[in-house]
Amino acid sequence: MLAWTVFKHYLLARRSGALVRIIAWHCLVGIGMGVAALLVVLSIMNGFNLAIRNRMLNIEPHLVWQPSENSKTYSASELGDQIDLLSKNGVDSVVTFEMQDMILRSPEGLFSGVVAKGLDPGSLRDLLNRAHVSLDVEKMEPDQVIIGLDLARSIGVFEGDSVVLIPPEALLLPKGEMPKLQTFKVFALLNTQMPELDSKIVYYSRKGFGRKLQTLSRESGIEVRLNNPYEADQVKAKARAEGLSLQTWGERDTSLFFALKMESFAMTLFLC
């Protein structure tokens, strides 16, 4: 009632001073526009962050297990069954992967550091389907790779070109010793609309590739996708109590989410 009395006295009363009434209306309109601008910008920022997060969750695994020296060895089915018991909404898929750092050389002699990730043909097909990319990976041969679109643009590579993958440790070989190289053909270009992924990733089929070229950085593990990715932290806490060490999707992309959080904070502070 007091707020309505003040409002009516300064804005609607005919006998109030013109100057007071004008100042009050200006304050009301200014505050309204400021709050509206703050709400609109924050809504756009939150929608933008949510779109990036959902796009990333379509490509990246929700939980990752990698063996250590003293850890128990799990197969994909064993790990999937154990996590399924810890999750409320269940497990969507469990796949085995391998990853290694390499140097990619284009036909024009341009070089770029890449992350080569190997998946089984079925897992690679599921990943491409989630990225809304229609490719028949069954026709993909062991000497073919799929590279990110931004990476292809940076070094001038097109579909069908031949590229060379070089282990990073080859740069440390003594003079005169020939490094171990392997030539691959670009099967397709992948556009996930995630620049941080498309600018460095090279996908290959584990069928036959692993025997061709392996680096000292090669590591393997198991990726788990949950029906509800937002319960990854809860599943990790339960798994830790049982001696199982997992890494969540939030921990694997901390720099990205920190940048998004700081961007939203800076915009809010500026508007305020």
C-alpha positions in Angstrom: 0.0 0.0 0.0 2.8 2.4 0.8 4.4 1.8 -2.6 1.2 2.4 -4.4 0.6 5.6 -2.4 4.0 7.0 -3.3 3.5 5.9 -6.9 0.1 7.6 -7.1 1.4 10.8 -5.4 4.4 11.4 -7.6 3.2 10.1 -11.0 -0.6 10.4 -11.1 -1.5 13.3 -8.9 -2.5 16.3 -10.9 -1.5 18.8 -8.3 2.0 17.5 -7.8 4.8 19.6 -9.2 5.6 19.3 -12.9 9.3 19.0 -12.3 8.8 16.2 -9.7 6.4 14.3 -12.0 8.8 14.6 -15.0 11.8 13.4 -12.9 9.8 10.5 -11.5 8.6 9.4 -15.0 12.2 9.6 -16.3 13.4 7.4 -13.4 10.7 4.9 -14.0 11.3 4.6 -17.7 15.1 4.5 -17.2 15.0 1.8 -14.6 12.5 -0.2 -16.7 14.7 0.0 -19.9 17.8 -0.9 -17.9 16.1 -4.0 -16.3 14.7 -5.0 -19.7 18.1 -4.7 -21.4 19.7 -6.8 -18.6 17.1 -9.5 -18.8 17.2 -9.7 -22.6 21.0 -9.9 -22.8 21.3 -12.4 -20.0 18.6 -14.6 -21.7 20.5 -14.5 -25.0 23.8 -15.3 -23.2 22.2 -18.2 -21.3 20.7 -19.5 -24.5 24.0 -19.2 -26.3 25.9 -21.1 -23.5 23.2 -23.8 -23.4 23.4 -24.3 -27.2 27.2 -24.7 -26.9 26.9 -27.1 -24.0 24.3 -29.2 -25.8 26.3 -29.3 -29.0 29.4 -30.4 -27.0 27.4 -33.1 -25.2 26.3 -34.5 -28.5 30.0 -35.1 -29.5 32.0 -35.5 -26.3 31.6 -38.4 -23.8 29.9 -37.8 -20.5 32.3 -40.0 -18.5 35.8 -41.3 -19.4 37.7 -44.1 -17.7 41.4 -44.6 -18.4 43.5 -47.4 -16.9 46.3 -46.6 -14.5 49.1 -48.7 -13.1 47.3 -49.8 -10.0 43.7 -49.8 -11.3 41.6 -52.8 -12.1 41.2 -53.6 -15.7 37.7 -53.3 -17.1 36.1 -54.3 -20.4 33.6 -52.0 -22.0 30.7 -54.2 -21.0 31.9 -54.6 -17.4 32.3 -50.9 -16.9 29.0 -50.1 -18.6 27.2 -52.5 -16.2 28.8 -51.1 -13.1 28.0 -47.5 -14.1 24.5 -48.5 -15.0 23.9 -49.6 -11.4 25.2 -46.2 -10.1 23.1 -44.1 -12.5 19.5 -43.3 -11.9 18.7 -42.8 -15.6 20.9 -45.5 -17.0 23.7 -45.7 -19.6 23.2 -44.9 -23.3 26.4 -46.3 -24.8 29.9 -47.5 -23.8 32.7 -47.5 -26.4 36.5 -48.1 -26.4 38.7 -45.4 -27.8 42.3 -44.6 -28.3 43.9 -41.2 -28.7 47.4 -39.9 -29.6 49.1 -36.6 -30.5 50.4 -36.3 -34.0 51.7 -33.9 -36.6 49.7 -33.5 -39.8 51.4 -32.5 -43.1 49.3 -31.4 -46.1 50.2 -31.9 -49.7 51.4 -28.3 -49.9 53.9 -28.9 -47.1 51.9 -27.1 -44.3 52.1 -28.6 -40.8 49.6 -28.6 -37.9 49.5 -30.4 -34.6 46.4 -32.6 -34.2 44.8 -35.1 -31.9 44.1 -38.4 -33.6 41.2 -40.3 -32.1 40.4 -43.9 -33.0 37.0 -45.5 -32.6 35.4 -48.7 -33.8 33.3 -48.3 -37.1 30.0 -48.6 -35.2 31.0 -46.0 -32.6 32.3 -43.7 -35.3 29.0 -44.0 -37.2 27.0 -43.1 -34.0 29.2 -40.0 -33.4 28.6 -38.8 -37.0 24.9 -39.3 -36.6 24.9 -37.2 -33.4 26.8 -34.5 -35.3 24.1 -34.7 -38.1 26.7 -35.8 -40.6 25.7 -38.4 -43.2 28.7 -40.6 -44.0 28.9 -44.3 -44.8 31.8 -45.2 -42.5 31.5 -48.9 -43.6 33.3 -47.8 -46.8 36.0 -46.2 -44.8 39.3 -48.1 -45.3 42.2 -48.3 -42.7 44.3 -45.9 -44.7 41.6 -43.2 -44.6 40.9 -40.5 -41.9 38.2 -37.9 -41.2 39.5 -34.5 -40.2 37.8 -31.4 -38.8 36.6 -28.7 -41.2 38.5 -25.8 -39.6 41.7 -27.9 -39.6 41.3 -28.7 -43.3 40.8 -25.0 -44.0 43.9 -23.9 -42.1 46.2 -26.2 -44.1 44.3 -26.3 -47.4 43.1 -29.9 -47.4 40.1 -31.3 -49.3 38.3 -34.6 -49.5 40.4 -37.2 -51.3 43.7 -35.5 -50.6 46.6 -37.5 -49.2 48.0 -36.3 -45.9 51.0 -37.5 -43.8 50.8 -38.2 -40.1 54.1 -37.9 -38.2 54.7 -38.9 -34.6 55.9 -35.9 -32.5 58.9 -37.9 -31.2 60.2 -38.1 -34.8 61.3 -34.4 -34.3 63.8 -35.6 -31.7 65.5 -38.3 -33.9 69.2 -37.8 -34.5 70.4 -36.4 -37.8 70.3 -38.7 -40.7 67.7 -41.1 -39.2 64.5 -41.4 -41.2 61.3 -40.8 -39.1 58.4 -43.2 -39.2 55.7 -41.7 -41.5 52.4 -42.9 -42.8 50.3 -41.5 -45.6 46.5 -41.4 -45.3 43.7 -40.3 -47.6 41.1 -37.8 -46.4 37.8 -39.7 -46.4 35.6 -36.7 -45.4 35.6 -33.4 -43.6 33.7 -33.1 -40.3 31.9 -30.0 -39.2 30.6 -30.2 -35.6 30.2 -26.4 -35.3 32.7 -26.5 -32.4 35.8 -24.6 -33.5 37.9 -25.9 -30.6 37.2 -29.5 -31.9 37.1 -29.0 -35.6 40.5 -27.2 -35.6 42.5 -30.1 -34.2 40.7 -33.4 -34.4 41.4 -36.3 -36.8 39.2 -39.4 -36.5 40.2 -42.8 -37.7 38.8 -46.3 -37.6 40.7 -48.5 -35.1 40.3 -51.4 -37.4 43.8 -51.7 -38.9 45.0 -48.2 -38.1 46.6 -49.1 -34.7 49.1 -51.4 -36.3 50.2 -48.8 -38.8 51.3 -45.9 -36.7 51.5 -45.5 -32.9 53.1 -42.7 -30.9 54.5 -42.5 -27.4 51.5 -40.4 -26.5 49.0 -43.1 -27.4 46.5 -43.8 -24.6 43.3 -45.8 -24.5 40.2 -45.9 -22.4 36.5 -46.3 -22.3 33.9 -43.6 -23.0 30.5 -43.7 -21.4 27.4 -41.7 -22.5 24.6 -41.4 -20.0 20.9 -40.9 -20.7 21.1 -37.8 -18.4 24.6 -36.2 -18.8 23.9 -33.8 -15.9 24.2 -36.6 -13.4 27.8 -37.3 -14.3 29.1 -35.7 -11.1 26.9 -37.8 -9.0 27.9 -41.0 -10.8 31.6 -40.1 -10.4 31.2 -39.5 -6.6 29.5 -42.9 -6.2 32.1 -44.6 -8.4 34.9 -43.0 -6.4 33.5 -44.6 -3.2 33.9 -48.0 -4.9 37.4 -47.3 -6.0 36.6 -46.4 -9.6 38.2 -43.2 -11.0 36.2 -41.4 -13.7 36.5 -38.1 -15.4 33.3 -36.1 -16.2 32.6 -33.9 -19.3 32.8 -30.8 -17.1 36.3 -31.6 -16.0 37.5 -32.4 -19.5 36.4 -28.9 -20.8 37.0 -26.7 -17.8 38.6 -23.9 -19.8 35.6 -23.7 -22.1 33.0 -23.5 -19.3 35.2 -21.1 -17.4 35.4 -18.8 -20.4 31.6 -18.9 -20.9 31.0 -18.2 -17.2 33.4 -15.2 -17.2 31.8 -13.9 -20.4 28.4 -14.0 -18.8 29.7 -12.4 -15.6 31.5 -9.6 -17.4 28.4 -8.8 -19.5 26.2 -8.8 -16.4 28.6 -6.5 -14.5 28.8 -4.1 -17.5 25.1 -3.8 -17.9 24.6 -3.3 -14.2 
